[in-house]
Amino acid sequence: MHAATAEVISATNKNHPELVPFSQFLDKLKEKMKQVFHVRADIDDLSLKRGLPPFVMREIMSVNPLSVGIPKQYGGRGGVMKENIALLATASYESLALSLTFGINSALFLQPFGKFGQDEVKAGVFNRFLKEKAMGGLMITEPDFGSDALNMQTSYTEKGSKYHLKGKKHWAGLTGWADYWLLSARQKSSSDKLMRDIDFFLCDVNAPGQNIVVEEFFENLGLYAIPYGRNRLDVQLPMAHKLVPETTGVKMMLDLLHRSRMQFPGMGMGFIQRMLDEALTHTRERQVGGKSLFHYDQVQHRLSELQASYTICSAMCANSSEKAGLDVDLSSQGMEANAVKSVITDLMQDAAQSVVQLVGAKAYKINHIAGRGTADSRPFQIFEGSNDILYAQISEALVKMMKRTRENNLFQFLKGFDLTDKAVHFVKKQLDFNLDLQIQQRKLVEMGKVIGRVISLNQVLDLGDKGFKKELIDGSVTFLQQEISKLMSAFNFKNNETVVDGYEENSSWMNFVAG
């Protein structure tokens, strides 16, 4: 270890005595959130404005919430996945935007930097997070290459003892705020061709030659507290700022993204619980026709679905806590990561929509928790992989495995697959058929939705085996059985319709009304 690095670590540990129990840590965070969101300010009013008042982040960051993503030898809590997910859940009960801010810092910066960053620079960076409340983010997406990340055009060349990165990035959460960024780029050869592999670099925007120019801040539809925008990169980075993959840069990126997707249930957990609590409170208090809304059958149906979503999310949190640790290589675990991310974000949006429906017109305001929740949860179905794409990728992986094992019967394959072996018996009637392995894209998406929910059902059953409240497990099993049945009905329906070119011709309804 470099002498200067050891000195910083020693100083860091000296200033961070024995860590308080995690329950106390969360209680302190809850106390701070209550103070800034409900005493000193009103979160419903704050939700109407871009960004957050300085005192809000100052007070919240005073408890060092990001310490959960920092290794113990650098003064942090150790990057324990259970704690990372619990932090996100605690924050998302009050603010989905705050939870996402924590998630960006932890899952997209601290965790990958701690795993792949060079030791020479770790101590200084982590110390700034703990002492100066620095923040970090990740830049992958480009204006012309969104989901097609492997074809990104941001490039780098070696110049002397530095790497020179040039390109454009957009939709990076915390644009203009973060002190540190992980930047993705492809090496440019002497013949000006871009290499196939992808590399990641640490950028300190406060250091000479590392400033990132924000060309535009976006007027994002929701998540007002988080700035997004378009960035121009033209930076000179020291050699020690390059992340070191275990094998290839692409696999490093997949490990990073899959681990992040496995933590989405943390953001979903508190959010869905808040939607459930708001729905229960409103329906019990609201009187219609001489009785509370709570006692109407359709309302009970919606409430039971919210409870099912709460249970499914709980199962996902437990599953990710055990499987997504930093010591695990998740680069090949795309099917499970994609299923977790896509299903939970669908459930988040459905939960918000359901509460809006239960509350009525009052909830159709951006400063109402359900209205705000609808806008804030919607982009979760898009960023870090659009759900349509992730569902298609789930099916593509399924087909690949079925071809490899030469098994065409979906039930027979899934009962021998570790992600679905328990759940498939609960939906055998729907899945006991030979799957045509030449599937059109729209059917890949539909089948991906099915498989995502079978994987979710498996996780629910695992949680039930550990002693989770049986009534909630039973309710979520029934909910997922119904979801899978509906989705299979759509999958089996033959629909090859395509867009009608030149639809305007002979299609004005006014020409077909007499008079």
CSV table of N, CA and C in Angstrom, one decimal, residues 104-208:
chain,number,residue,atom,x,y,z
A,104,ILE,N,-28.0,6.4,-6.6
A,104,ILE,CA,-27.0,6.8,-7.6
A,104,ILE,C,-25.6,6.9,-7.0
A,105,ASN,N,-25.5,7.5,-5.8
A,105,ASN,CA,-24.2,7.6,-5.2
A,105,ASN,C,-23.7,6.2,-4.8
A,106,SER,N,-24.5,5.4,-4.3
A,106,SER,CA,-24.0,4.1,-3.7
A,106,SER,C,-23.9,3.0,-4.8
A,107,ALA,N,-25.0,2.7,-5.5
A,107,ALA,CA,-24.9,1.6,-6.5
A,107,ALA,C,-24.2,2.0,-7.8
A,108,LEU,N,-24.2,3.2,-8.2
A,108,LEU,CA,-23.6,3.6,-9.4
A,108,LEU,C,-22.2,4.3,-9.3
A,109,PHE,N,-21.8,4.6,-8.0
A,109,PHE,CA,-20.5,5.2,-7.9
A,109,PHE,C,-19.7,4.5,-6.8
A,110,LEU,N,-20.1,4.5,-5.5
A,110,LEU,CA,-19.3,4.0,-4.5
A,110,LEU,C,-19.0,2.5,-4.6
A,111,GLN,N,-20.0,1.7,-4.9
A,111,GLN,CA,-19.9,0.3,-5.0
A,111,GLN,C,-18.9,-0.1,-6.1
A,112,PRO,N,-19.1,0.3,-7.4
A,112,PRO,CA,-18.2,0.0,-8.4
A,112,PRO,C,-16.8,0.6,-8.2
A,113,PHE,N,-16.7,1.8,-7.7
A,113,PHE,CA,-15.4,2.4,-7.4
A,113,PHE,C,-14.7,1.6,-6.4
A,114,GLY,N,-15.4,1.2,-5.3
A,114,GLY,CA,-14.8,0.5,-4.3
A,114,GLY,C,-14.3,-0.9,-4.7
A,115,LYS,N,-15.0,-1.5,-5.7
A,115,LYS,CA,-14.6,-2.8,-6.2
A,115,LYS,C,-13.6,-2.7,-7.3
A,116,PHE,N,-13.6,-1.8,-8.2
A,116,PHE,CA,-12.7,-1.8,-9.3
A,116,PHE,C,-11.7,-0.6,-9.3
A,117,GLY,N,-11.9,0.4,-8.4
A,117,GLY,CA,-11.0,1.5,-8.4
A,117,GLY,C,-9.6,1.1,-7.9
A,118,GLN,N,-8.6,2.0,-8.3
A,118,GLN,CA,-7.2,1.7,-7.8
A,118,GLN,C,-7.0,2.2,-6.4
A,119,ASP,N,-6.3,1.4,-5.6
A,119,ASP,CA,-6.1,1.7,-4.2
A,119,ASP,C,-5.5,3.1,-4.0
A,120,GLU,N,-4.7,3.5,-4.9
A,120,GLU,CA,-3.9,4.7,-4.8
A,120,GLU,C,-4.9,5.9,-4.6
A,121,VAL,N,-6.1,5.9,-5.1
A,121,VAL,CA,-7.0,7.0,-5.1
A,121,VAL,C,-8.2,6.8,-4.2
A,122,LYS,N,-8.4,5.6,-3.7
A,122,LYS,CA,-9.6,5.3,-2.9
A,122,LYS,C,-9.7,6.1,-1.6
A,123,ALA,N,-8.6,6.1,-0.8
A,123,ALA,CA,-8.7,6.8,0.5
A,123,ALA,C,-9.1,8.3,0.4
A,124,GLY,N,-8.5,9.0,-0.5
A,124,GLY,CA,-8.9,10.4,-0.7
A,124,GLY,C,-10.3,10.6,-1.1
A,125,VAL,N,-10.8,9.8,-2.0
A,125,VAL,CA,-12.2,9.9,-2.5
A,125,VAL,C,-13.2,9.6,-1.3
A,126,PHE,N,-13.0,8.4,-0.7
A,126,PHE,CA,-13.9,8.0,0.4
A,126,PHE,C,-13.9,9.0,1.5
A,127,ASN,N,-12.7,9.6,1.8
A,127,ASN,CA,-12.6,10.5,2.9
A,127,ASN,C,-13.4,11.8,2.6
A,128,ARG,N,-13.4,12.2,1.4
A,128,ARG,CA,-14.2,13.4,1.0
A,128,ARG,C,-15.7,13.1,1.1
A,129,PHE,N,-16.1,11.8,0.8
A,129,PHE,CA,-17.6,11.5,1.0
A,129,PHE,C,-17.9,11.6,2.5
A,130,LEU,N,-17.1,11.1,3.4
A,130,LEU,CA,-17.4,11.0,4.8
A,130,LEU,C,-17.2,12.4,5.5
A,131,LYS,N,-16.2,13.1,5.1
A,131,LYS,CA,-15.9,14.4,5.7
A,131,LYS,C,-16.5,15.6,5.1
A,132,GLU,N,-16.5,15.6,3.8
A,132,GLU,CA,-17.0,16.8,3.1
A,132,GLU,C,-18.4,16.6,2.4
A,133,LYS,N,-19.0,15.4,2.6
A,133,LYS,CA,-20.3,15.1,2.1
A,133,LYS,C,-20.3,15.2,0.6
A,134,ALA,N,-19.2,14.7,-0.1
A,134,ALA,CA,-19.2,14.7,-1.5
A,134,ALA,C,-20.2,13.8,-2.1
A,135,MET,N,-20.5,13.9,-3.4
A,135,MET,CA,-21.4,13.0,-4.1
A,135,MET,C,-20.8,12.5,-5.4
A,136,GLY,N,-21.3,11.4,-5.9
A,136,GLY,CA,-20.8,10.8,-7.1
A,136,GLY,C,-21.9,10.2,-8.0
A,137,GLY,N,-21.6,10.1,-9.2
A,137,GLY,CA,-22.6,9.6,-10.2
A,137,GLY,C,-21.9,8.8,-11.3
A,138,LEU,N,-22.7,8.4,-12.3
A,138,LEU,CA,-22.2,7.5,-13.4
A,138,LEU,C,-22.7,8.1,-14.7
A,139,MET,N,-21.8,8.2,-15.7
A,139,MET,CA,-22.2,8.6,-17.0
A,139,MET,C,-21.9,7.5,-18.0
A,140,ILE,N,-23.0,7.0,-18.6
A,140,ILE,CA,-22.9,6.0,-19.7
A,140,ILE,C,-23.7,6.4,-20.9
A,141,THR,N,-24.9,6.8,-20.7
A,141,THR,CA,-25.8,7.2,-21.8
A,141,THR,C,-25.4,8.4,-22.6
A,142,GLU,N,-25.5,8.2,-23.9
A,142,GLU,CA,-25.2,9.3,-24.8
A,142,GLU,C,-26.4,9.8,-25.7
A,143,PRO,N,-26.4,11.0,-26.1
A,143,PRO,CA,-27.5,11.5,-26.9
A,143,PRO,C,-27.9,10.6,-28.1
A,144,ASP,N,-27.0,10.0,-28.8
A,144,ASP,CA,-27.3,9.2,-30.0
A,144,ASP,C,-27.2,7.7,-29.7
A,145,PHE,N,-26.9,7.4,-28.5
A,145,PHE,CA,-26.7,5.9,-28.1
A,145,PHE,C,-27.2,5.7,-26.7
A,146,GLY,N,-28.5,5.6,-26.6
A,146,GLY,CA,-29.2,5.4,-25.3
A,146,GLY,C,-29.0,4.0,-24.8
A,147,SER,N,-29.9,3.1,-25.2
A,147,SER,CA,-29.8,1.7,-24.8
A,147,SER,C,-28.7,1.0,-25.5
A,148,ASP,N,-28.2,1.6,-26.6
A,148,ASP,CA,-27.2,0.9,-27.4
A,148,ASP,C,-25.8,1.4,-26.8
A,149,ALA,N,-25.6,1.1,-25.6
A,149,ALA,CA,-24.4,1.5,-24.9
A,149,ALA,C,-23.1,1.0,-25.4
A,150,LEU,N,-23.1,-0.2,-26.0
A,150,LEU,CA,-21.9,-0.8,-26.5
A,150,LEU,C,-21.3,0.0,-27.7
A,151,ASN,N,-22.2,0.8,-28.3
A,151,ASN,CA,-21.7,1.6,-29.5
A,151,ASN,C,-21.4,3.1,-29.1
A,152,MET,N,-21.3,3.3,-27.8
A,152,MET,CA,-21.0,4.7,-27.4
A,152,MET,C,-19.8,5.3,-28.1
A,153,GLN,N,-19.9,6.6,-28.3
A,153,GLN,CA,-18.8,7.3,-29.1
A,153,GLN,C,-17.8,8.1,-28.3
A,154,THR,N,-18.1,8.2,-27.0
A,154,THR,CA,-17.1,8.8,-26.1
A,154,THR,C,-15.8,8.1,-26.2
A,155,SER,N,-14.7,8.7,-26.5
A,155,SER,CA,-13.5,8.1,-26.7
A,155,SER,C,-12.4,8.6,-25.8
A,156,TYR,N,-11.3,7.8,-25.7
A,156,TYR,CA,-10.1,8.2,-24.9
A,156,TYR,C,-8.9,7.8,-25.6
A,157,THR,N,-7.8,8.6,-25.4
A,157,THR,CA,-6.5,8.3,-25.9
A,157,THR,C,-5.5,8.5,-24.7
A,158,GLU,N,-4.4,7.9,-24.8
A,158,GLU,CA,-3.3,8.1,-23.8
A,158,GLU,C,-2.4,9.2,-24.3
A,159,LYS,N,-2.2,10.2,-23.4
A,159,LYS,CA,-1.3,11.3,-23.7
A,159,LYS,C,-0.4,11.5,-22.6
A,160,GLY,N,0.8,11.0,-22.7
A,160,GLY,CA,1.8,11.1,-21.7
A,160,GLY,C,1.4,10.3,-20.5
A,161,SER,N,1.2,10.9,-19.4
A,161,SER,CA,0.8,10.2,-18.2
A,161,SER,C,-0.7,10.3,-17.8
A,162,LYS,N,-1.4,10.7,-18.9
A,162,LYS,CA,-2.9,10.9,-18.6
A,162,LYS,C,-3.7,10.3,-19.8
A,163,TYR,N,-5.0,10.1,-19.4
A,163,TYR,CA,-6.0,9.7,-20.4
A,163,TYR,C,-6.8,10.9,-20.8
A,164,HIS,N,-7.0,11.1,-22.1
A,164,HIS,CA,-7.8,12.3,-22.6
A,164,HIS,C,-9.1,11.7,-23.1
A,165,LEU,N,-10.2,12.1,-22.4
A,165,LEU,CA,-11.6,11.7,-22.7
A,165,LEU,C,-12.3,12.8,-23.4
A,166,LYS,N,-13.0,12.4,-24.5
A,166,LYS,CA,-13.9,13.4,-25.2
A,166,LYS,C,-15.2,12.8,-25.6
A,167,GLY,N,-16.3,13.5,-25.4
A,167,GLY,CA,-17.6,13.0,-25.9
A,167,GLY,C,-18.7,13.7,-25.2
A,168,LYS,N,-19.9,13.2,-25.3
A,168,LYS,CA,-21.1,13.8,-24.7
A,168,LYS,C,-21.9,12.7,-24.0
A,169,LYS,N,-22.4,13.1,-22.8
A,169,LYS,CA,-23.3,12.2,-22.0
A,169,LYS,C,-24.5,13.0,-21.6
A,170,HIS,N,-25.6,12.2,-21.5
A,170,HIS,CA,-26.8,12.9,-21.0
A,170,HIS,C,-27.6,12.0,-20.1
A,171,TRP,N,-28.6,12.6,-19.4
A,171,TRP,CA,-29.5,11.9,-18.4
A,171,TRP,C,-28.7,11.2,-17.3
A,172,ALA,N,-27.6,11.8,-16.9
A,172,ALA,CA,-26.9,11.3,-15.7
A,172,ALA,C,-27.5,12.0,-14.5
A,173,GLY,N,-28.1,11.2,-13.6
A,173,GLY,CA,-28.6,11.8,-12.4
A,173,GLY,C,-27.5,12.5,-11.6
A,174,LEU,N,-27.9,13.7,-11.0
A,174,LEU,CA,-27.0,14.6,-10.3
A,174,LEU,C,-26.1,15.4,-11.2
A,175,THR,N,-26.5,15.6,-12.4
A,175,THR,CA,-25.8,16.4,-13.4
A,175,THR,C,-25.6,17.8,-12.7
A,176,GLY,N,-24.3,18.2,-12.7
A,176,GLY,CA,-23.9,19.6,-12.2
A,176,GLY,C,-23.8,19.6,-10.7
A,177,TRP,N,-24.2,18.5,-10.0
A,177,TRP,CA,-24.1,18.4,-8.6
A,177,TRP,C,-22.9,17.6,-8.1
A,178,ALA,N,-22.8,16.4,-8.7
A,178,ALA,CA,-21.8,15.5,-8.2
A,178,ALA,C,-20.4,16.0,-8.3
A,179,ASP,N,-19.6,15.7,-7.3
A,179,ASP,CA,-18.2,16.0,-7.2
A,179,ASP,C,-17.3,15.0,-8.0
A,180,TYR,N,-17.8,13.8,-8.1
A,180,TYR,CA,-17.1,12.7,-8.8
A,180,TYR,C,-18.0,12.0,-9.7
A,181,TRP,N,-17.4,11.6,-10.8
A,181,TRP,CA,-18.2,10.8,-11.8
A,181,TRP,C,-17.3,9.6,-12.2
A,182,LEU,N,-18.0,8.5,-12.5
A,182,LEU,CA,-17.4,7.4,-13.3
A,182,LEU,C,-17.9,7.6,-14.7
A,183,LEU,N,-16.9,7.7,-15.6
A,183,LEU,CA,-17.1,8.0,-17.0
A,183,LEU,C,-16.8,6.8,-17.8
A,184,SER,N,-17.7,6.4,-18.8
A,184,SER,CA,-17.4,5.3,-19.6
A,184,SER,C,-17.0,5.8,-21.0
A,185,ALA,N,-16.0,5.1,-21.6
A,185,ALA,CA,-15.5,5.5,-22.9
A,185,ALA,C,-14.8,4.3,-23.6
A,186,ARG,N,-14.6,4.4,-24.9
A,186,ARG,CA,-13.9,3.4,-25.7
A,186,ARG,C,-12.6,4.0,-26.2
A,187,GLN,N,-11.6,3.1,-26.1
A,187,GLN,CA,-10.2,3.6,-26.5
A,187,GLN,C,-10.2,3.8,-28.0
A,188,LYS,N,-9.6,4.9,-28.4
A,188,LYS,CA,-9.4,5.2,-29.8
A,188,LYS,C,-8.0,4.8,-30.3
A,189,SER,N,-8.0,4.0,-31.4
A,189,SER,CA,-6.7,3.5,-31.9
A,189,SER,C,-5.9,4.6,-32.7
A,190,SER,N,-4.7,4.3,-33.1
A,190,SER,CA,-3.9,5.2,-33.8
A,190,SER,C,-4.6,5.5,-35.2
A,191,SER,N,-5.4,4.6,-35.7
A,191,SER,CA,-6.1,4.8,-36.9
A,191,SER,C,-7.5,5.4,-36.7
A,192,ASP,N,-7.7,6.0,-35.5
A,192,ASP,CA,-9.0,6.6,-35.2
A,192,ASP,C,-10.2,5.7,-35.1
A,193,LYS,N,-10.0,4.4,-34.9
A,193,LYS,CA,-11.1,3.5,-34.8
A,193,LYS,C,-11.3,3.2,-33.3
A,194,LEU,N,-12.6,3.0,-32.9
A,194,LEU,CA,-12.9,2.8,-31.5
A,194,LEU,C,-12.8,1.3,-31.2
A,195,MET,N,-12.1,1.0,-30.1
A,195,MET,CA,-12.1,-0.4,-29.7
A,195,MET,C,-13.5,-0.9,-29.2
A,196,ARG,N,-13.6,-2.2,-29.2
A,196,ARG,CA,-14.9,-2.8,-28.9
A,196,ARG,C,-15.2,-2.7,-27.4
A,197,ASP,N,-14.2,-2.9,-26.6
A,197,ASP,CA,-14.4,-3.0,-25.1
A,197,ASP,C,-14.6,-1.5,-24.6
A,198,ILE,N,-15.1,-1.5,-23.4
A,198,ILE,CA,-15.5,-0.3,-22.7
A,198,ILE,C,-14.7,-0.1,-21.4
A,199,ASP,N,-14.2,1.1,-21.2
A,199,ASP,CA,-13.4,1.3,-19.9
A,199,ASP,C,-14.1,2.4,-19.1
A,200,PHE,N,-13.8,2.4,-17.8
A,200,PHE,CA,-14.4,3.4,-16.9
A,200,PHE,C,-13.3,4.2,-16.2
A,201,PHE,N,-13.6,5.4,-15.9
A,201,PHE,CA,-12.6,6.3,-15.3
A,201,PHE,C,-13.2,7.2,-14.2
A,202,LEU,N,-12.4,7.4,-13.2
A,202,LEU,CA,-12.8,8.3,-12.2
A,202,LEU,C,-12.5,9.8,-12.6
A,203,CYS,N,-13.5,10.7,-12.4
A,203,CYS,CA,-13.3,12.1,-12.8
A,203,CYS,C,-13.7,12.9,-11.5
A,204,ASP,N,-12.7,13.8,-11.1
A,204,ASP,CA,-12.9,14.7,-10.0
A,204,ASP,C,-13.1,16.1,-10.6
A,205,VAL,N,-14.4,16.5,-10.7
A,205,VAL,CA,-14.7,17.8,-11.4
A,205,VAL,C,-14.1,19.0,-10.8
A,206,ASN,N,-13.6,18.9,-9.6
A,206,ASN,CA,-12.9,20.0,-8.9
A,206,ASN,C,-11.4,20.1,-9.2
A,207,ALA,N,-10.9,19.1,-9.8
A,207,ALA,CA,-9.4,19.0,-10.1
A,207,ALA,C,-9.1,19.7,-11.5
A,208,PRO,N,-7.9,20.2,-11.6
A,208,PRO,CA,-7.6,20.9,-12.9
A,208,PRO,C,-7.7,19.9,-14.0
